[in-house]
mmCIF file of C-alpha atoms in Angstrom:
data_model
loop_
_atom_site.group_PDB
_atom_site.id
_atom_site.type_symbol
_atom_site.label_atom_id
_atom_site.label_comp_id
_atom_site.label_asym_id
_atom_site.label_seq_id
_atom_site.Cartn_x
_atom_site.Cartn_y
_atom_site.Cartn_z
ATOM 1 C CA GLU A 11 0.000 0.000 0.000
ATOM 2 C CA LEU A 12 2.863 2.354 0.799
ATOM 3 C CA THR A 13 4.456 1.510 -2.556
ATOM 4 C CA ARG A 14 1.232 2.406 -4.360
ATOM 5 C CA ARG A 15 0.933 5.752 -2.558
ATOM 6 C CA VAL A 16 4.581 6.617 -3.161
ATOM 7 C CA ALA A 17 4.414 5.751 -6.854
ATOM 8 C CA ALA A 18 2.032 8.595 -7.666
ATOM 9 C CA SER A 19 4.594 11.225 -6.653
ATOM 10 C CA SER A 20 8.027 12.007 -8.058
ATOM 11 C CA ALA A 21 9.680 12.101 -4.626
ATOM 12 C CA THR A 22 12.989 10.346 -4.016
ATOM 13 C CA VAL A 23 12.649 6.956 -2.322
ATOM 14 C CA LEU A 24 15.182 5.206 -0.074
ATOM 15 C CA LEU A 25 14.779 1.435 0.234
ATOM 16 C CA THR A 26 16.558 -0.224 3.146
ATOM 17 C CA GLY A 27 16.742 -3.819 4.292
ATOM 18 C CA GLU A 28 18.838 -6.961 4.250
ATOM 19 C CA THR A 29 20.107 -8.517 1.047
ATOM 20 C CA GLY A 30 17.444 -10.593 -0.684
ATOM 21 C CA THR A 31 14.390 -8.850 0.769
ATOM 22 C CA GLY A 32 13.201 -7.559 -2.608
ATOM 23 C CA LYS A 33 14.372 -3.949 -2.741
ATOM 24 C CA GLU A 34 14.798 -3.937 -6.527
ATOM 25 C CA LEU A 35 11.393 -5.566 -6.949
ATOM 26 C CA VAL A 36 9.793 -2.722 -4.989
ATOM 27 C CA ALA A 37 11.796 -0.138 -6.950
ATOM 28 C CA ARG A 38 10.442 -1.603 -10.194
ATOM 29 C CA ALA A 39 6.918 -1.641 -8.737
ATOM 30 C CA VAL A 40 7.191 2.050 -7.820
ATOM 31 C CA HIS A 41 8.298 2.800 -11.374
ATOM 32 C CA GLU A 42 5.626 0.653 -13.049
ATOM 33 C CA LEU A 43 2.832 2.165 -10.936
ATOM 34 C CA SER A 44 4.029 5.719 -11.523
ATOM 35 C CA PRO A 45 3.244 8.260 -14.260
ATOM 36 C CA ARG A 46 6.787 7.500 -15.508
ATOM 37 C CA ALA A 47 5.965 3.870 -16.288
ATOM 38 C CA SER A 48 6.308 4.436 -20.030
ATOM 39 C CA GLY A 49 9.846 5.755 -19.504
ATOM 40 C CA PRO A 50 12.998 3.695 -18.870
ATOM 41 C CA PHE A 51 13.908 1.965 -15.607
ATOM 42 C CA VAL A 52 17.700 2.178 -15.335
ATOM 43 C CA ARG A 53 19.623 0.286 -12.639
ATOM 44 C CA VAL A 54 23.157 1.044 -11.438
ATOM 45 C CA ASN A 55 24.978 -1.098 -8.865
ATOM 46 C CA CYS A 56 27.093 1.460 -7.011
ATOM 47 C CA GLY A 57 29.084 -1.243 -5.246
ATOM 48 C CA ALA A 58 30.150 -3.115 -8.366
ATOM 49 C CA LEU A 59 32.279 -0.414 -10.023
ATOM 50 C CA SER A 60 35.395 1.570 -9.094
ATOM 51 C CA GLU A 61 34.963 5.277 -8.364
ATOM 52 C CA SER A 62 36.174 6.417 -11.787
ATOM 53 C CA LEU A 63 34.066 3.888 -13.680
ATOM 54 C CA LEU A 64 30.984 4.660 -11.600
ATOM 55 C CA GLU A 65 31.362 8.389 -12.243
ATOM 56 C CA SER A 66 31.476 7.773 -15.992
ATOM 57 C CA GLU A 67 28.602 5.296 -15.725
ATOM 58 C CA LEU A 68 26.388 7.785 -13.902
ATOM 59 C CA PHE A 69 27.273 11.078 -15.574
ATOM 60 C CA GLY A 70 28.785 10.002 -18.893
ATOM 61 C CA HIS A 71 32.059 11.305 -20.341
ATOM 62 C CA MET A 72 33.431 13.288 -23.238
ATOM 63 C CA LYS A 73 35.792 11.968 -25.869
ATOM 64 C CA GLY A 74 39.413 12.327 -24.715
ATOM 65 C CA SER A 75 38.495 13.061 -21.087
ATOM 66 C CA PHE A 76 40.658 10.129 -19.954
ATOM 67 C CA THR A 77 42.698 7.296 -21.435
ATOM 68 C CA GLY A 78 40.375 5.006 -23.346
ATOM 69 C CA ALA A 79 37.618 7.593 -23.806
ATOM 70 C CA VAL A 80 37.543 7.297 -27.591
ATOM 71 C CA ALA A 81 34.012 8.688 -27.955
ATOM 72 C CA ASN A 82 31.378 10.618 -26.054
ATOM 73 C CA ARG A 83 29.334 8.382 -23.758
ATOM 74 C CA THR A 84 25.872 9.007 -22.368
ATOM 75 C CA GLY A 85 25.557 8.349 -18.649
ATOM 76 C CA ARG A 86 22.792 6.551 -16.790
ATOM 77 C CA PHE A 87 21.221 9.810 -15.605
ATOM 78 C CA GLN A 88 20.568 10.776 -19.211
ATOM 79 C CA ALA A 89 19.548 7.231 -20.135
ATOM 80 C CA ALA A 90 16.883 7.390 -17.412
ATOM 81 C CA ASP A 91 15.443 10.666 -18.704
ATOM 82 C CA GLY A 92 11.671 10.639 -18.287
ATOM 83 C CA GLY A 93 11.871 7.473 -16.205
ATOM 84 C CA THR A 94 13.484 6.151 -13.043
ATOM 85 C CA LEU A 95 17.121 5.765 -12.005
ATOM 86 C CA PHE A 96 17.627 3.016 -9.432
ATOM 87 C CA LEU A 97 20.859 3.425 -7.457
ATOM 88 C CA ASP A 98 21.478 0.083 -5.776
ATOM 89 C CA GLU A 99 24.022 -0.285 -2.934
ATOM 90 C CA ILE A 100 24.170 3.492 -2.552
ATOM 91 C CA GLY A 101 26.034 3.083 0.746
ATOM 92 C CA GLU A 102 29.114 1.877 -1.166
ATOM 93 C CA MET A 103 29.526 5.146 -3.063
ATOM 94 C CA SER A 104 32.788 7.070 -2.434
ATOM 95 C CA PRO A 105 32.702 10.459 -0.648
ATOM 96 C CA ASP A 106 33.750 12.351 -3.800
ATOM 97 C CA LEU A 107 30.955 10.827 -5.837
ATOM 98 C CA GLN A 108 28.508 11.495 -3.021
ATOM 99 C CA VAL A 109 29.225 15.213 -3.470
ATOM 100 C CA LYS A 110 28.568 15.013 -7.226
ATOM 101 C CA LEU A 111 25.392 13.025 -6.706
ATOM 102 C CA LEU A 112 24.176 15.577 -4.161
ATOM 103 C CA ARG A 113 24.715 18.402 -6.648
ATOM 104 C CA ALA A 114 22.871 16.460 -9.346
ATOM 105 C CA LEU A 115 19.888 15.962 -7.038
ATOM 106 C CA GLN A 116 19.892 19.566 -5.834
ATOM 107 C CA TYR A 117 20.123 21.252 -9.213
ATOM 108 C CA GLN A 118 18.708 18.572 -11.518
ATOM 109 C CA GLN A 119 21.838 18.907 -13.612
ATOM 110 C CA ILE A 120 24.889 16.793 -14.355
ATOM 111 C CA GLU A 121 28.255 17.440 -15.937
ATOM 112 C CA PRO A 122 29.782 14.549 -17.908
ATOM 113 C CA VAL A 123 33.412 13.766 -17.113
ATOM 114 C CA GLY A 124 35.563 16.157 -19.146
ATOM 115 C CA SER A 125 32.746 18.650 -19.762
ATOM 116 C CA VAL A 126 31.972 22.005 -18.169
ATOM 117 C CA LYS A 127 28.552 22.303 -19.784
ATOM 118 C CA PRO A 128 25.716 21.217 -17.483
ATOM 119 C CA ILE A 129 22.974 18.962 -18.815
ATOM 120 C CA GLU A 130 19.425 19.113 -17.479
ATOM 121 C CA ILE A 131 18.119 15.786 -16.165
ATOM 122 C CA ASP A 132 14.629 14.477 -15.521
ATOM 123 C CA ALA A 133 14.849 11.161 -13.723
ATOM 124 C CA ARG A 134 13.196 10.012 -10.548
ATOM 125 C CA ILE A 135 15.726 8.632 -8.075
ATOM 126 C CA ILE A 136 15.188 5.473 -6.063
ATOM 127 C CA ALA A 137 18.139 4.409 -3.912
ATOM 128 C CA ALA A 138 18.672 1.182 -1.985
ATOM 129 C CA THR A 139 21.134 -0.084 0.599
ATOM 130 C CA ASN A 140 21.565 -2.999 2.981
ATOM 131 C CA ILE A 141 23.710 -0.990 5.413
ATOM 132 C CA GLU A 142 22.539 1.345 8.180
ATOM 133 C CA LEU A 143 22.982 4.745 6.551
ATOM 134 C CA GLU A 144 22.262 6.614 9.785
ATOM 135 C CA GLN A 145 25.207 4.841 11.396
ATOM 136 C CA ALA A 146 27.310 5.472 8.282
ATOM 137 C CA VAL A 147 26.511 9.184 8.669
ATOM 138 C CA LEU A 148 27.634 9.085 12.314
ATOM 139 C CA ASP A 149 30.814 7.287 11.239
ATOM 140 C CA ARG A 150 31.377 9.966 8.571
ATOM 141 C CA ARG A 151 31.276 7.364 5.801
ATOM 142 C CA PHE A 152 28.171 8.873 4.239
ATOM 143 C CA ARG A 153 27.252 12.526 3.820
ATOM 144 C CA GLU A 154 24.456 13.681 6.104
ATOM 145 C CA ASP A 155 23.067 16.146 3.543
ATOM 146 C CA LEU A 156 22.910 13.438 0.872
ATOM 147 C CA TYR A 157 21.241 11.059 3.301
ATOM 148 C CA TYR A 158 18.416 13.510 3.950
ATOM 149 C CA ARG A 159 18.155 14.305 0.244
ATOM 150 C CA LEU A 160 17.663 10.584 -0.499
ATOM 151 C CA ASN A 161 15.524 9.767 2.534
ATOM 152 C CA VAL A 162 12.464 11.749 1.469
ATOM 153 C CA ILE A 163 10.269 8.649 1.514
ATOM 154 C CA PRO A 164 11.854 5.706 3.351
ATOM 155 C CA ILE A 165 10.598 2.172 2.735
ATOM 156 C CA VAL A 166 11.982 -0.499 5.046
ATOM 157 C CA MET A 167 11.965 -4.021 3.624
ATOM 158 C CA PRO A 168 11.491 -6.500 6.491
ATOM 159 C CA ALA A 169 13.475 -9.710 6.662
ATOM 160 C CA LEU A 170 11.555 -12.856 5.716
ATOM 161 C CA ARG A 171 11.946 -14.201 9.271
ATOM 162 C CA ASP A 172 9.914 -11.176 10.427
ATOM 163 C CA ARG A 173 7.020 -11.983 8.060
ATOM 164 C CA ARG A 174 6.839 -15.764 8.164
ATOM 165 C CA GLY A 175 3.162 -15.662 7.231
ATOM 166 C CA ASP A 176 4.265 -14.686 3.711
ATOM 167 C CA ILE A 177 6.220 -17.918 3.231
ATOM 168 C CA PRO A 178 3.272 -20.107 2.081
ATOM 169 C CA LEU A 179 2.216 -17.394 -0.391
ATOM 170 C CA LEU A 180 5.748 -17.064 -1.739
ATOM 171 C CA VAL A 181 6.249 -20.825 -2.023
ATOM 172 C CA SER A 182 2.998 -21.102 -3.984
ATOM 173 C CA HIS A 183 4.027 -18.171 -6.184
ATOM 174 C CA PHE A 184 7.465 -19.586 -6.986
ATOM 175 C CA LEU A 185 6.127 -23.110 -7.542
ATOM 176 C CA ARG A 186 3.725 -21.729 -10.124
ATOM 177 C CA ILE A 187 6.468 -19.750 -11.867
ATOM 178 C CA PHE A 188 9.078 -22.523 -11.990
ATOM 179 C CA ASN A 189 6.615 -25.307 -12.816
ATOM 180 C CA GLU A 190 5.525 -23.309 -15.825
ATOM 181 C CA GLU A 191 9.079 -22.349 -16.781
ATOM 182 C CA LYS A 192 10.557 -25.851 -16.408
ATOM 183 C CA LYS A 193 7.470 -27.734 -17.655
ATOM 184 C CA CYS A 194 7.288 -29.584 -14.329
ATOM 185 C CA ASP A 195 4.528 -30.522 -11.899
ATOM 186 C CA VAL A 196 5.849 -30.166 -8.348
ATOM 187 C CA ALA A 197 3.659 -29.430 -5.332
ATOM 188 C CA MET A 198 3.929 -29.029 -1.573
ATOM 189 C CA SER A 199 3.199 -32.343 0.142
ATOM 190 C CA SER A 200 2.014 -31.499 3.632
ATOM 191 C CA GLU A 201 1.458 -28.920 6.334
ATOM 192 C CA GLU A 202 4.407 -30.491 8.201
ATOM 193 C CA VAL A 203 6.828 -29.581 5.400
ATOM 194 C CA MET A 204 5.444 -26.042 5.264
ATOM 195 C CA ASN A 205 5.808 -25.687 9.037
ATOM 196 C CA ILE A 206 9.482 -26.614 8.730
ATOM 197 C CA LEU A 207 9.962 -23.991 6.020
ATOM 198 C CA MET A 208 8.231 -21.407 8.197
ATOM 199 C CA ALA A 209 10.418 -22.287 11.196
ATOM 200 C CA TYR A 210 13.630 -21.686 9.205
ATOM 201 C CA ASP A 211 15.150 -18.195 9.520
ATOM 202 C CA TRP A 212 15.995 -17.716 5.800
ATOM 203 C CA PRO A 213 19.184 -15.637 6.199
ATOM 204 C CA GLY A 214 19.146 -15.058 2.421
ATOM 205 C CA ASN A 215 15.530 -13.874 2.675
ATOM 206 C CA VAL A 216 13.157 -14.123 -0.301
ATOM 207 C CA ARG A 217 16.027 -14.723 -2.726
ATOM 208 C CA GLU A 218 17.070 -17.818 -0.756
ATOM 209 C CA LEU A 219 13.479 -19.071 -0.716
ATOM 210 C CA GLU A 220 13.158 -18.510 -4.462
ATOM 211 C CA ASN A 221 16.372 -20.445 -5.117
ATOM 212 C CA PHE A 222 15.201 -23.273 -2.852
ATOM 213 C CA VAL A 223 11.881 -23.659 -4.692
ATOM 214 C CA GLN A 224 13.629 -23.522 -8.070
ATOM 215 C CA ARG A 225 16.044 -26.266 -6.949
ATOM 216 C CA MET A 226 13.162 -28.440 -5.693
ATOM 217 C CA VAL A 227 11.292 -28.104 -8.985
ATOM 218 C CA ILE A 228 14.380 -29.016 -11.020
ATOM 219 C CA LEU A 229 15.315 -32.002 -8.840
ATOM 220 C CA LYS A 230 11.807 -33.378 -8.287
ATOM 221 C CA ASN A 231 10.426 -32.692 -11.772
ATOM 222 C CA GLN A 232 7.075 -33.998 -10.602
ATOM 223 C CA GLY A 233 5.394 -35.061 -7.402
ATOM 224 C CA ALA A 234 5.279 -33.489 -3.964
ATOM 225 C CA ILE A 235 8.111 -31.970 -1.924
ATOM 226 C CA ASP A 236 8.497 -34.277 1.077
ATOM 227 C CA LEU A 237 10.529 -34.234 4.287
ATOM 228 C CA LYS A 238 13.270 -36.341 2.704
ATOM 229 C CA ASP A 239 13.742 -33.714 -0.005
ATOM 230 C CA LEU A 240 14.609 -30.926 2.434
ATOM 231 C CA PRO A 241 18.294 -30.016 2.988
ATOM 232 C CA PRO A 242 19.764 -30.723 6.460
ATOM 233 C CA LYS A 243 19.945 -27.004 7.302
ATOM 234 C CA PHE A 244 16.161 -26.892 7.769
ATOM 235 C CA PHE A 245 16.354 -29.527 10.492
ATOM 236 C CA VAL A 246 19.331 -27.814 12.153
ATOM 237 C CA SER A 247 17.284 -24.635 12.376
ATOM 238 C CA ARG A 248 14.287 -26.496 13.744
ATOM 239 C CA GLN A 249 16.022 -28.775 16.225
ATOM 240 C CA GLY A 250 18.999 -26.615 17.193
ATOM 241 C CA GLY A 251 21.274 -29.621 16.739
ATOM 242 C CA SER A 252 24.369 -30.429 14.753
ATOM 243 C CA LEU A 253 24.531 -31.112 11.043
ATOM 244 C CA SER A 254 25.109 -34.828 11.670
ATOM 245 C CA GLU A 255 22.014 -34.904 13.889
ATOM 246 C CA ALA A 256 20.083 -33.147 11.166
ATOM 247 C CA ARG A 257 21.063 -35.803 8.628
ATOM 248 C CA ALA A 258 20.005 -38.485 11.100
ATOM 249 C CA LEU A 259 16.591 -36.838 11.375
ATOM 250 C CA GLN A 260 16.175 -37.227 7.636
#
């Protein structure tokens, strides 16, 4: 419901939560429910690139601005014009780039690397992080002014262990998807199996659950997921015992 309300505006959104909770999925939902849905959705992983590469990726560069710049290159801000720019792992961005991002958000302008001519931008910003940005601000690893500029509308993605009631819905959803994709016919066998899945803490969150269901569909091909099909880790979580004890339980 919050996602639906947020989508109607053009305000900046900050998604926080553990890895695998579905932050990018919500970012895409905000975009697809917004008036910008017909525009592009552009994703940048701020933690996957070096500072120099990320700067060029975001703002673009001019021919000859650095070694290897053999032509002008359009940055992701321009590529997202009229749509949404999703800045994933924003907490990994270097202090120097944080300053440039802040200026871009404040003035709705960017300057490609090697250029002194500003370019107007029109992209909605959605940022995401799995680190505590407030603590990063206190530790002087993240700019306070940028934090407040990004944190206009915060959306906190809860861990799957904090919403265990969603697990049956998600299992059903992923079974339907992967059965159709793999041309299989796999089902959940019993309430006992589901209870074990709901008792597990899912440290990888929804992504781990999705991978588990996909693996079950591929391995089973058809039939029902039974106790003997579950990995030992589910019994360790449930019984609090050792891995060898877990295997014995199976």
